[in-house]
XYZ file of C-alpha atoms in Angstrom:
306
model
C 223.131 46.951 44.933
C 221.152 47.378 41.559
C 217.662 46.173 41.286
C 215.593 45.885 38.077
C 211.792 46.401 38.780
C 209.517 45.534 35.589
C 206.378 47.523 34.512
C 203.317 46.386 32.790
C 202.008 50.785 32.210
C 203.331 52.768 30.096
C 205.878 55.383 31.230
C 203.009 58.582 31.941
C 200.944 55.905 34.036
C 200.409 56.536 38.046
C 201.973 53.017 38.173
C 205.041 53.695 36.295
C 205.642 57.293 38.065
C 205.193 55.377 41.661
C 208.131 52.715 40.221
C 209.865 55.423 40.021
C 209.057 57.522 42.881
C 210.034 54.099 44.738
C 213.294 54.352 43.471
C 214.122 57.507 44.009
C 213.201 56.789 48.014
C 215.167 54.134 48.304
C 218.359 55.411 46.288
C 217.690 58.974 48.552
C 217.450 56.394 51.595
C 220.275 54.679 50.822
C 222.553 57.799 50.141
C 222.740 55.708 46.116
C 223.931 52.407 48.215
C 220.808 49.881 46.703
C 219.546 51.505 42.965
C 216.730 50.471 41.480
C 216.206 51.013 37.539
C 212.162 50.371 36.531
C 211.334 48.816 32.468
C 207.777 50.297 32.453
C 205.417 49.280 29.083
C 206.032 45.191 29.137
C 209.931 46.055 28.193
C 210.886 42.780 30.340
C 208.214 40.647 29.378
C 204.356 40.458 30.015
C 203.352 39.858 33.538
C 202.840 36.446 33.239
C 206.344 36.188 31.761
C 207.731 39.095 34.618
C 205.773 36.968 37.337
C 207.416 33.781 36.596
C 211.004 35.214 36.417
C 210.270 36.813 39.699
C 209.701 33.127 41.232
C 213.238 32.228 39.413
C 215.257 35.383 40.554
C 215.926 36.814 37.590
C 214.082 39.624 37.374
C 214.350 41.033 41.281
C 211.204 43.501 41.385
C 208.041 44.253 39.847
C 204.621 45.760 39.816
C 202.504 43.863 38.214
C 199.218 42.044 37.556
C 199.033 39.028 38.969
C 198.520 35.773 36.836
C 197.066 32.476 38.287
C 199.363 29.655 36.423
C 201.251 28.638 39.146
C 198.331 28.897 41.234
C 195.113 29.716 40.673
C 193.351 31.098 44.490
C 196.111 33.989 43.141
C 192.250 35.219 41.273
C 191.372 36.064 44.167
C 193.047 39.131 43.673
C 189.972 39.696 40.882
C 187.067 38.398 42.975
C 184.383 40.476 42.580
C 182.576 42.903 45.169
C 185.037 41.670 47.599
C 184.469 45.542 48.329
C 182.759 47.877 47.266
C 183.783 51.552 48.041
C 186.932 53.292 49.111
C 187.014 53.334 52.722
C 186.740 49.379 52.799
C 190.068 49.200 50.244
C 191.874 50.905 52.339
C 191.410 48.476 54.990
C 191.370 45.501 53.400
C 194.331 45.736 51.578
C 196.807 47.162 54.831
C 199.090 44.622 56.647
C 196.916 43.250 58.333
C 194.343 43.011 56.466
C 192.363 39.557 55.504
C 192.798 40.683 51.256
C 196.051 41.849 52.203
C 197.326 38.287 54.315
C 195.357 35.459 52.391
C 197.581 37.030 49.732
C 200.988 37.397 50.753
C 200.591 33.861 51.378
C 199.634 32.922 48.733
C 202.807 34.693 46.988
C 205.241 33.472 50.085
C 204.124 29.699 48.808
C 205.940 30.688 45.524
C 208.873 31.771 46.809
C 207.777 35.154 45.917
C 207.496 38.563 48.733
C 204.122 40.489 49.027
C 204.493 44.361 49.818
C 202.114 46.636 48.969
C 198.930 46.876 46.051
C 198.724 50.394 43.529
C 195.037 50.619 43.602
C 193.731 52.125 40.041
C 190.205 52.406 40.396
C 186.458 50.743 40.434
C 185.535 48.427 37.267
C 182.401 48.891 35.298
C 180.702 47.686 32.441
C 180.921 50.700 28.967
C 179.048 49.304 26.418
C 177.648 50.811 22.665
C 173.895 50.018 23.492
C 172.016 50.569 26.564
C 171.878 48.540 29.411
C 167.862 47.226 30.275
C 167.101 47.943 34.211
C 171.170 48.091 35.178
C 170.681 48.576 38.698
C 168.509 44.767 38.960
C 170.840 42.129 38.423
C 167.372 39.949 38.342
C 166.276 41.621 34.721
C 167.644 39.829 31.803
C 169.691 42.211 29.966
C 170.518 41.712 25.866
C 173.742 43.454 26.023
C 177.189 40.938 24.955
C 179.988 42.064 27.389
C 183.046 40.511 26.180
C 185.268 39.787 29.147
C 188.416 38.326 30.395
C 189.522 34.672 29.995
C 188.943 34.136 33.709
C 185.923 32.933 35.593
C 185.954 35.244 38.416
C 185.082 37.817 35.578
C 182.805 35.529 33.245
C 180.694 34.566 35.962
C 180.359 38.364 38.198
C 179.223 39.234 34.505
C 176.484 36.739 33.690
C 175.072 36.679 37.393
C 174.259 40.681 37.087
C 171.849 39.724 34.630
C 174.698 40.063 31.650
C 175.101 37.453 28.744
C 178.905 36.818 28.402
C 182.065 36.211 25.597
C 185.267 35.496 26.171
C 187.834 38.135 24.124
C 191.729 38.497 23.855
C 192.074 42.293 25.736
C 194.239 43.333 22.104
C 191.393 42.584 20.354
C 188.457 44.009 22.410
C 187.971 47.303 20.892
C 187.870 45.633 17.467
C 185.140 43.807 18.836
C 182.835 46.433 19.537
C 184.378 48.017 16.816
C 182.483 45.101 14.904
C 179.552 44.190 16.219
C 181.029 41.172 18.357
C 180.165 42.214 21.305
C 178.762 45.058 22.442
C 179.866 46.502 25.723
C 183.452 45.939 27.504
C 184.494 44.891 31.125
C 187.805 44.907 32.514
C 188.712 48.437 33.601
C 187.771 51.733 35.897
C 186.907 54.882 33.895
C 190.469 55.135 32.583
C 190.873 53.066 30.330
C 187.413 53.268 28.710
C 188.271 56.654 28.375
C 192.010 56.105 27.311
C 191.090 53.108 25.032
C 187.350 53.300 24.108
C 185.505 56.757 23.954
C 185.184 56.291 20.105
C 183.304 53.589 19.917
C 181.492 53.046 23.618
C 178.656 55.222 23.925
C 177.028 53.736 27.839
C 179.076 53.051 30.767
C 177.929 51.683 34.038
C 180.158 52.185 37.053
C 179.505 48.852 38.843
C 182.163 48.853 40.953
C 182.184 45.086 40.434
C 185.882 44.738 40.979
C 189.000 46.461 41.792
C 191.876 46.733 39.385
C 195.260 46.841 41.016
C 198.768 45.640 40.411
C 201.091 43.841 43.124
C 204.636 45.182 44.246
C 206.597 42.035 44.792
C 210.383 40.660 45.256
C 211.278 37.662 44.510
C 211.748 36.016 48.465
C 215.344 34.828 48.529
C 217.010 38.653 47.489
C 214.121 39.828 49.966
C 216.122 37.250 52.642
C 219.469 38.704 51.977
C 218.232 42.871 52.816
C 219.002 43.661 56.180
C 215.893 44.431 58.732
C 216.066 48.137 58.166
C 216.270 48.270 54.509
C 212.916 45.199 54.614
C 211.269 47.979 56.898
C 212.378 50.884 54.515
C 211.393 48.573 51.414
C 207.820 47.205 53.672
C 206.879 51.221 54.689
C 207.787 52.990 51.233
C 205.281 50.948 49.011
C 202.898 51.586 52.163
C 202.900 54.792 51.230
C 202.870 54.536 47.735
C 199.566 51.943 48.090
C 197.386 54.832 50.029
C 198.678 57.620 47.503
C 197.272 55.925 44.478
C 193.808 54.977 46.708
C 193.489 58.921 46.566
C 194.977 59.195 43.074
C 192.173 56.872 41.673
C 189.345 57.364 43.854
C 190.059 61.187 42.399
C 190.611 59.631 38.540
C 187.771 58.406 39.031
C 185.525 61.019 39.265
C 187.323 62.445 37.057
C 187.341 60.274 34.771
C 183.387 59.471 34.577
C 183.321 63.547 34.612
C 185.859 63.696 30.974
C 183.136 60.686 29.520
C 180.476 62.364 29.894
C 181.521 65.675 28.901
C 182.478 63.618 25.821
C 178.714 62.527 25.442
C 178.965 59.025 26.552
C 175.460 58.690 28.926
C 176.705 57.662 32.576
C 175.126 55.965 35.033
C 176.696 55.218 38.673
C 174.318 53.438 41.407
C 173.839 54.442 44.774
C 174.719 52.512 47.775
C 171.676 50.443 48.315
C 171.984 49.646 44.232
C 175.276 48.820 44.343
C 174.244 46.332 47.669
C 171.780 44.999 46.011
C 174.449 43.950 42.873
C 177.045 43.168 44.936
C 174.831 40.458 47.506
C 173.146 38.960 43.738
C 176.744 38.117 42.833
C 178.064 36.595 46.016
C 174.766 34.146 45.983
C 174.964 33.078 42.970
C 178.979 33.472 40.985
C 181.458 32.781 44.370
C 179.884 29.405 45.149
C 180.846 28.744 41.689
C 184.114 30.225 42.184
C 185.074 27.866 45.089
C 187.009 25.839 43.393
C 189.092 28.573 41.972
C 189.789 29.414 45.266
C 189.722 27.113 47.630
C 186.820 26.206 50.249
C 188.977 27.485 53.076
C 189.172 30.666 51.690
C 186.260 31.041 50.685
C 184.916 30.098 54.198
C 187.300 33.585 55.104
C 185.425 35.723 52.788
C 182.134 34.837 54.019
C 182.859 36.148 57.621
C 183.458 39.066 55.041
C 179.661 39.818 54.553
C 177.926 38.045 57.393
């Protein structure tokens, strides 16, 4: 049995390394009966194209970001301040956790089986000038922040006191360089280090959302696997998910240090400060996002924070 697994990350990124580990584990456990070939770095198309192919079954598996063109409720994947630390991540993203169960159902409706997540770090803001009173979301800032073209990013950033402008990811470096924007959100410290350290002077670790990719497999293909093989796939994805949490927690700290050593001014926040910012975002942005994810899902989310 031959399986193609699409990926979006570079060959040396932790996500691609985990894809290769997944393929090796399955191959060894089945004595080569199941052979998984990994196609990293968008070789089979970007994540929006790949997700559609997984729905159709023309690509069997993927580890990708989740688009929302088939169901806007999938934007829950990027919802602001669902979680604030890695202990919460371990619980919410585990099978049976509230986030896992909701997202599993949404994928299932589209003909896709969710196996787990690859956790890649908590997001922050990188800026070219300092933000005014960054721990206080009630203070209006003057730093213009680039956000992806999604309401989940725009509304949460504005709730934190920042003005926003929507700019495609591929144009963000040039926009920062030329002053079209004065900061960016959309990734953890490692991405700021790898892609923007030459233009960013300040970094704020807001933990405003969690960068993740999802382990996905076509549902019809999944149903053809034996119960033993299904368990093997799920168990392998969960082992790698826990590994990714540990890697991300380590990388967040490691790359914050690298940013500091590079000369960037790095601001981290106490648990109390993060809780204040998170409460403001949940109060202001969440009601505006209710139409995107449905009242039913919002009700489940609010239950977690009562």
